[in-house]
Amino acid sequence: MSTATLTIDLEALTANWRTLNAASDTTVETAAVVKANGYGLGAGRVARALARAGARKFFVALAEEGAELRQALGPGPEICVFSGHMPGDTDMIHDLSLVPMLNSIDQMLRHVEALPGHPFGVQLDTGMNRLGMEPGEWAALRDIALTQNIKLIMSHLACADAPDHPMNAQQLAAFRQMTDGCDVPRSLSATGGILLGSDYHFDLTRPGVGLYGGLPFAAARPVAAISLPVIQIRDLDPGETVGYSNTWTATQPTRIATVAAGYADGILRVMGPNTQLFADDIACPLRGRISMDLITVDITHLSEDPKSLDLLNDRQTVDTLADNAGTIGYEILTSLGARYQRRYVGA
């Protein structure tokens, strides 16, 4: 093995989807968010596994992502586009049967003029101030929109990962005020919203990061694992240093392994001081800085030289790495670079 290996457990992925699906009433449909190339794990393979598990609606960020996903899934599953109907998207939306989530009056006009009768959804801003129509815009368009081929009304929670945050109840109330009586399927919750309880579920939930093993779904099964090949092993005498800027100095005889991966592979430089690699269950601390393509690791305490070391496993999850880097699991997953040999196991 000459390159780092990213193993994706499709059985764990589909088990996470089934668990989140079971968290809501049987009348609630559970979709799947596969944007950003399936959170870095490969949208086509991920979506096909989820479709076999029962998912029939998928969400992507951009029409271009929808085009790639349609090629992977074929006809049948519904593919919704969060960014709505952007200039230049018309042919893709029409030819590939994509469902744009319209975010503004301009998008609504563009859609109904270019593709009359084509299905769409509407995204409402209930306080996040990111995407979606504000209450005044929606009030002006609501009656017209409800006479068109509208498939879904949705919004997005800003603080669902903090269950006690007052913003959750505030957005729920705003969403109800804007949508009660519309007689159109509604969706408010991604992973965190599902975990808030049935008041937030409405007709459709849209789990994303929880499918891939990330918080706030603490019960999720890990989906991704990373193994890094050892390129070279050397012995250091006390006083010798490791890596750029001599940031680590050996105080005793030390055996150092150099592995093939670095920040070009999404292993963020800032996570170095708190991150370990693993030989089976034995932790091995990093020594020196994470560089673009290489990481140096202390293996002095191992009984034999390893051929590879694990970065991501059951003991050091995406959220552990995120904490080490002062970020969130989403960024760790979506930063995983193209150089990994992606290996799929399970379903």
Short mmCIF file of C-alpha atoms in Angstrom, two decimals:
data_model
loop_
_atom_site.label_atom_id
_atom_site.label_comp_id
_atom_site.label_asym_id
_atom_site.label_seq_id
_atom_site.Cartn_x
_atom_site.Cartn_y
_atom_site.Cartn_z
CA MET A 1 0.00 0.00 0.00
CA SER A 2 1.64 3.23 -1.17
CA THR A 3 -1.24 5.66 -0.59
CA ALA A 4 -3.46 6.38 2.37
CA THR A 5 -6.67 4.35 2.45
CA LEU A 6 -10.08 5.78 3.33
CA THR A 7 -12.47 2.93 4.12
CA ILE A 8 -16.19 3.70 3.96
CA ASP A 9 -18.50 1.28 5.78
CA LEU A 10 -21.74 1.36 3.80
CA GLU A 11 -23.43 -1.00 6.25
CA ALA A 12 -22.77 1.46 9.08
CA LEU A 13 -24.02 4.30 6.86
CA THR A 14 -27.32 2.57 6.12
CA ALA A 15 -27.68 1.51 9.77
CA ASN A 16 -27.39 5.17 10.76
CA TRP A 17 -30.06 6.10 8.21
CA ARG A 18 -32.40 3.39 9.51
CA THR A 19 -31.90 4.53 13.11
CA LEU A 20 -32.68 8.14 12.23
CA ASN A 21 -35.61 6.99 10.13
CA ALA A 22 -36.97 5.05 13.10
CA ALA A 23 -36.64 8.13 15.32
CA SER A 24 -39.70 9.70 13.70
CA ASP A 25 -43.24 8.52 13.15
CA THR A 26 -43.92 6.16 10.24
CA THR A 27 -45.83 8.96 8.49
CA VAL A 28 -42.61 11.02 8.30
CA GLU A 29 -40.36 10.38 5.30
CA THR A 30 -36.61 10.30 5.85
CA ALA A 31 -34.50 11.70 3.03
CA ALA A 32 -30.69 11.86 2.83
CA VAL A 33 -28.31 14.77 2.30
CA VAL A 34 -25.41 13.78 0.03
CA LYS A 35 -24.00 17.21 -0.86
CA ALA A 36 -20.25 17.91 -1.05
CA ASN A 37 -19.63 14.52 -2.67
CA GLY A 38 -21.47 12.67 0.08
CA TYR A 39 -19.64 14.60 2.82
CA GLY A 40 -16.37 13.61 1.19
CA LEU A 41 -17.12 9.88 1.06
CA GLY A 42 -18.38 9.57 -2.53
CA ALA A 43 -21.92 10.70 -3.33
CA GLY A 44 -22.65 8.00 -5.92
CA ARG A 45 -21.72 5.02 -3.76
CA VAL A 46 -23.27 6.56 -0.65
CA ALA A 47 -26.55 7.40 -2.38
CA ARG A 48 -26.90 4.02 -4.04
CA ALA A 49 -26.46 2.31 -0.67
CA LEU A 50 -29.03 4.62 0.93
CA ALA A 51 -31.46 4.04 -1.93
CA ARG A 52 -31.18 0.28 -1.37
CA ALA A 53 -31.93 0.94 2.32
CA GLY A 54 -35.12 2.79 1.39
CA ALA A 55 -34.25 6.46 0.87
CA ARG A 56 -36.21 7.95 -2.03
CA LYS A 57 -35.36 11.65 -1.69
CA PHE A 58 -31.88 13.12 -1.77
CA PHE A 59 -30.59 16.66 -1.23
CA VAL A 60 -27.55 18.27 -2.85
CA ALA A 61 -26.16 21.80 -2.71
CA LEU A 62 -25.86 22.61 -6.41
CA ALA A 63 -27.49 21.58 -9.69
CA GLU A 64 -24.11 20.25 -10.87
CA GLU A 65 -24.07 17.90 -7.88
CA GLY A 66 -27.61 16.87 -8.80
CA ALA A 67 -26.47 16.02 -12.33
CA GLU A 68 -23.72 13.74 -11.04
CA LEU A 69 -26.11 12.14 -8.57
CA ARG A 70 -28.74 11.50 -11.25
CA GLN A 71 -26.12 9.67 -13.29
CA ALA A 72 -25.33 7.50 -10.25
CA LEU A 73 -28.94 6.83 -9.20
CA GLY A 74 -30.76 6.75 -12.52
CA PRO A 75 -34.42 7.75 -12.85
CA GLY A 76 -36.79 7.44 -9.93
CA PRO A 77 -35.33 8.94 -6.74
CA GLU A 78 -36.11 12.61 -6.22
CA ILE A 79 -33.11 14.93 -6.14
CA CYS A 80 -33.61 18.32 -4.48
CA VAL A 81 -31.20 21.25 -4.90
CA PHE A 82 -30.71 23.56 -1.91
CA SER A 83 -29.34 26.46 -3.97
CA GLY A 84 -32.56 26.63 -5.96
CA HIS A 85 -32.83 27.66 -9.61
CA MET A 86 -29.68 29.62 -10.45
CA PRO A 87 -28.91 31.28 -13.81
CA GLY A 88 -27.72 28.58 -16.20
CA ASP A 89 -29.39 25.72 -14.30
CA THR A 90 -32.56 25.45 -16.38
CA ASP A 91 -31.49 22.71 -18.75
CA MET A 92 -30.06 20.53 -15.98
CA ILE A 93 -33.17 20.98 -13.82
CA HIS A 94 -35.44 20.07 -16.72
CA ASP A 95 -33.45 17.29 -18.37
CA LEU A 96 -32.47 15.52 -15.13
CA SER A 97 -35.75 16.04 -13.25
CA LEU A 98 -34.16 17.99 -10.41
CA VAL A 99 -36.33 19.78 -7.84
CA PRO A 100 -34.93 23.22 -6.94
CA MET A 101 -35.62 24.65 -3.49
CA LEU A 102 -36.47 28.23 -4.52
CA ASN A 103 -34.95 30.83 -2.21
CA SER A 104 -36.19 34.19 -3.50
CA ILE A 105 -38.76 36.01 -5.61
CA ASP A 106 -36.20 36.19 -8.42
CA GLN A 107 -35.73 32.43 -8.36
CA MET A 108 -39.48 31.86 -8.33
CA LEU A 109 -39.93 34.09 -11.39
CA ARG A 110 -37.01 32.44 -13.18
CA HIS A 111 -38.41 28.99 -12.51
CA VAL A 112 -42.05 29.50 -13.45
CA GLU A 113 -41.11 31.44 -16.59
CA ALA A 114 -38.44 29.01 -17.81
CA LEU A 115 -40.06 25.74 -16.69
CA PRO A 116 -43.82 26.21 -16.22
CA GLY A 117 -45.29 23.19 -14.46
CA HIS A 118 -41.92 21.77 -13.40
CA PRO A 119 -41.91 20.73 -9.72
CA PHE A 120 -40.12 22.84 -7.14
CA GLY A 121 -39.82 23.40 -3.43
CA VAL A 122 -39.57 26.59 -1.42
CA GLN A 123 -37.02 27.35 1.26
CA LEU A 124 -38.03 29.83 3.97
CA ASP A 125 -35.80 31.87 6.24
CA THR A 126 -37.01 31.42 9.81
CA GLY A 127 -34.16 33.32 11.41
CA MET A 128 -30.88 31.83 10.20
CA ASN A 129 -30.44 34.64 7.64
CA ARG A 130 -28.65 32.46 5.14
CA LEU A 131 -30.91 31.02 2.42
CA GLY A 132 -34.64 31.26 1.92
CA MET A 133 -37.50 33.69 1.52
CA GLU A 134 -38.15 36.05 4.39
CA PRO A 135 -41.68 36.27 5.81
CA GLY A 136 -42.63 39.30 3.69
CA GLU A 137 -41.41 37.69 0.45
CA TRP A 138 -43.25 34.48 1.20
CA ALA A 139 -46.44 36.33 2.10
CA ALA A 140 -46.34 38.08 -1.29
CA LEU A 141 -45.80 34.81 -3.18
CA ARG A 142 -47.57 32.26 -1.06
CA ASP A 143 -50.93 32.20 -2.82
CA ILE A 144 -49.31 32.06 -6.26
CA ALA A 145 -46.79 29.39 -5.23
CA LEU A 146 -49.50 27.13 -3.83
CA THR A 147 -51.24 27.05 -7.22
CA GLN A 148 -48.04 25.76 -8.89
CA ASN A 149 -46.38 22.34 -8.75
CA ILE A 150 -44.90 22.85 -5.28
CA LYS A 151 -43.58 19.68 -3.65
CA LEU A 152 -42.04 20.84 -0.38
CA ILE A 153 -41.71 23.81 1.96
CA MET A 154 -38.59 23.73 4.10
CA SER A 155 -36.43 25.73 6.45
CA HIS A 156 -33.19 25.08 8.32
CA LEU A 157 -32.45 25.21 12.05
CA ALA A 158 -29.46 27.27 13.15
CA CYS A 159 -28.89 25.79 16.63
CA ALA A 160 -30.28 22.26 16.51
CA ASP A 161 -27.01 20.85 17.88
CA ALA A 162 -27.79 22.72 21.12
CA PRO A 163 -31.16 21.24 22.24
CA ASP A 164 -31.81 23.87 24.91
CA HIS A 165 -31.06 26.86 22.71
CA PRO A 166 -34.09 29.20 22.52
CA MET A 167 -33.51 29.68 18.78
CA ASN A 168 -34.94 26.21 18.14
CA ALA A 169 -38.37 27.05 19.55
CA GLN A 170 -38.24 30.47 17.94
CA GLN A 171 -37.64 29.00 14.49
CA LEU A 172 -40.25 26.29 15.01
CA ALA A 173 -42.85 28.94 15.83
CA ALA A 174 -41.84 31.04 12.82
CA PHE A 175 -42.00 28.03 10.51
CA ARG A 176 -45.46 27.10 11.74
CA GLN A 177 -46.68 30.68 11.37
CA MET A 178 -45.42 30.83 7.78
CA THR A 179 -46.66 27.40 6.68
CA ASP A 180 -49.70 26.29 8.68
CA GLY A 181 -52.63 25.74 6.35
CA CYS A 182 -50.52 25.37 3.19
CA ASP A 183 -51.40 21.69 2.65
CA VAL A 184 -47.90 21.04 1.24
CA PRO A 185 -45.33 18.63 2.74
CA ARG A 186 -43.01 20.45 5.15
CA SER A 187 -39.44 19.88 6.34
CA LEU A 188 -37.54 21.64 9.13
CA SER A 189 -35.08 19.09 10.49
CA ALA A 190 -31.68 17.79 9.55
CA THR A 191 -29.84 15.45 11.97
CA GLY A 192 -30.01 17.74 14.99
CA GLY A 193 -33.67 18.55 14.43
CA ILE A 194 -34.57 14.88 14.29
CA LEU A 195 -33.03 14.46 17.73
CA LEU A 196 -35.07 17.41 19.09
CA GLY A 197 -38.25 15.34 18.88
CA SER A 198 -41.47 14.94 16.97
CA ASP A 199 -42.50 18.61 17.11
CA TYR A 200 -39.69 19.31 14.64
CA HIS A 201 -40.24 16.38 12.26
CA PHE A 202 -43.23 17.53 10.14
CA ASP A 203 -43.52 15.45 6.91
CA LEU A 204 -39.89 14.99 5.89
CA THR A 205 -36.54 14.93 7.67
CA ARG A 206 -33.18 15.47 5.97
CA PRO A 207 -30.33 13.82 7.93
CA GLY A 208 -26.84 14.71 6.79
CA VAL A 209 -23.81 14.47 9.06
CA GLY A 210 -25.45 11.88 11.32
CA LEU A 211 -25.51 9.43 8.42
CA TYR A 212 -21.73 9.68 8.19
CA GLY A 213 -21.05 9.09 11.89
CA GLY A 214 -20.84 12.68 13.13
CA LEU A 215 -22.29 14.66 16.01
CA PRO A 216 -24.85 15.60 17.16
CA PHE A 217 -25.90 11.98 16.51
CA ALA A 218 -23.86 10.52 19.37
CA ALA A 219 -25.24 7.00 18.79
CA ALA A 220 -24.08 6.92 15.17
CA ARG A 221 -21.92 4.06 14.01
CA PRO A 222 -18.54 5.21 12.63
CA VAL A 223 -18.59 5.18 8.83
CA ALA A 224 -15.11 6.34 7.81
CA ALA A 225 -11.70 4.90 8.73
CA ILE A 226 -8.28 6.08 7.57
CA SER A 227 -5.07 4.04 7.42
CA LEU A 228 -1.75 5.68 6.52
CA PRO A 229 1.19 3.68 5.07
CA VAL A 230 4.59 3.87 6.72
CA ILE A 231 7.26 5.03 4.25
CA GLN A 232 10.34 5.04 6.45
CA ILE A 233 11.48 4.34 10.01
CA ARG A 234 14.53 5.87 11.66
CA ASP A 235 16.21 5.96 15.08
CA LEU A 236 16.96 9.27 16.78
CA ASP A 237 19.52 10.01 19.46
CA PRO A 238 18.75 12.44 22.28
CA GLY A 239 19.00 16.00 21.02
CA GLU A 240 17.95 15.25 17.44
CA THR A 241 14.91 17.10 16.07
CA VAL A 242 11.98 16.18 13.84
CA GLY A 243 10.32 18.11 11.03
CA TYR A 244 10.03 21.74 10.01
CA SER A 245 11.31 24.42 12.40
CA ASN A 246 12.71 21.81 14.83
CA THR A 247 9.52 21.93 16.88
CA TRP A 248 10.18 18.57 18.59
CA THR A 249 13.44 17.37 20.12
CA ALA A 250 14.13 13.82 21.30
CA THR A 251 15.06 13.58 24.98
CA GLN A 252 15.83 9.86 24.79
CA PRO A 253 16.51 7.27 22.08
CA THR A 254 13.41 7.43 19.88
CA ARG A 255 12.08 5.46 16.91
CA ILE A 256 10.20 7.60 14.40
CA ALA A 257 7.90 6.38 11.59
CA THR A 258 7.08 8.66 8.66
CA VAL A 259 3.67 8.05 7.07
CA ALA A 260 2.33 9.12 3.68
CA ALA A 261 -0.32 11.78 4.29
CA GLY A 262 -0.60 15.38 5.40
CA TYR A 263 -2.57 18.57 5.18
CA ALA A 264 -3.00 18.09 1.42
CA ASP A 265 -5.17 15.12 2.42
CA GLY A 266 -7.31 17.10 4.86
CA ILE A 267 -5.26 16.20 7.95
CA LEU A 268 -5.25 19.74 9.24
CA ARG A 269 -1.91 21.08 10.45
CA VAL A 270 -3.45 22.61 13.56
CA MET A 271 -4.64 19.23 14.88
CA GLY A 272 -1.09 17.90 15.30
CA PRO A 273 -0.36 18.53 19.00
CA ASN A 274 -3.42 16.62 20.23
CA THR A 275 -3.72 13.90 17.59
CA GLN A 276 -2.39 10.35 17.69
CA LEU A 277 -2.06 7.51 15.21
CA PHE A 278 -2.84 3.96 16.20
CA ALA A 279 -1.15 0.61 15.74
CA ASP A 280 -4.19 -1.57 16.38
CA ASP A 281 -5.26 -0.20 19.80
CA ILE A 282 -1.91 1.30 20.77
CA ALA A 283 -1.72 5.08 20.53
CA CYS A 284 1.35 6.64 18.93
CA PRO A 285 1.90 10.39 19.39
CA LEU A 286 2.78 12.70 16.51
CA ARG A 287 6.21 14.30 16.67
CA GLY A 288 6.92 17.53 14.84
CA ARG A 289 4.57 19.30 12.49
CA ILE A 290 2.09 17.80 10.06
CA SER A 291 3.45 18.72 6.64
CA MET A 292 1.82 18.65 3.21
CA ASP A 293 2.40 14.97 2.45
CA LEU A 294 4.08 13.48 5.53
CA ILE A 295 3.51 12.95 9.24
CA THR A 296 6.12 11.76 11.73
CA VAL A 297 5.06 9.49 14.58
CA ASP A 298 6.73 8.11 17.71
CA ILE A 299 6.68 4.28 17.63
CA THR A 300 9.39 3.71 20.24
CA HIS A 301 7.02 1.78 22.50
CA LEU A 302 5.80 -0.68 19.84
CA SER A 303 7.08 -4.25 19.94
CA GLU A 304 7.41 -4.37 16.15
CA ASP A 305 7.53 -1.90 13.29
CA PRO A 306 4.11 -1.24 11.73
CA LYS A 307 3.44 -1.21 7.98
CA SER A 308 0.62 1.30 8.48
CA LEU A 309 -0.94 3.40 11.23
CA ASP A 310 -4.58 4.43 11.67
CA LEU A 311 -5.70 8.04 11.92
CA LEU A 312 -9.47 7.58 11.98
CA ASN A 313 -10.97 4.65 13.86
CA ASP A 314 -13.38 3.75 16.65
CA ARG A 315 -11.13 5.42 19.24
CA GLN A 316 -10.34 8.59 17.30
CA THR A 317 -13.47 9.66 15.45
CA VAL A 318 -14.12 12.53 13.06
CA ASP A 319 -15.35 14.57 16.01
CA THR A 320 -12.22 13.78 18.04
CA LEU A 321 -10.12 15.08 15.16
CA ALA A 322 -12.42 18.07 14.88
CA ASP A 323 -11.96 18.91 18.56
CA ASN A 324 -8.19 18.60 18.11
CA ALA A 325 -8.37 21.12 15.26
CA GLY A 326 -10.88 23.47 16.90
CA THR A 327 -13.47 22.80 14.22
CA ILE A 328 -16.43 20.46 13.52
CA GLY A 329 -16.73 16.97 12.11
CA TYR A 330 -18.32 18.30 8.91
CA GLU A 331 -15.07 20.08 8.00
CA ILE A 332 -12.95 17.01 8.71
CA LEU A 333 -15.08 14.80 6.46
CA THR A 334 -15.43 17.23 3.59
CA SER A 335 -11.72 18.10 3.65
CA LEU A 336 -10.61 14.55 2.88
CA GLY A 337 -8.61 14.89 -0.32
CA ALA A 338 -8.64 13.08 -3.64
CA ARG A 339 -5.43 11.14 -3.01
CA TYR A 340 -7.00 8.59 -0.69
CA GLN A 341 -7.64 5.16 -2.09
CA ARG A 342 -11.34 4.93 -1.28
CA ARG A 343 -12.42 1.42 -0.29
CA TYR A 344 -16.07 0.53 0.22
CA VAL A 345 -17.19 -2.30 2.50
CA GLY A 346 -20.59 -3.49 3.67
CA ALA A 347 -23.90 -2.97 1.85
#
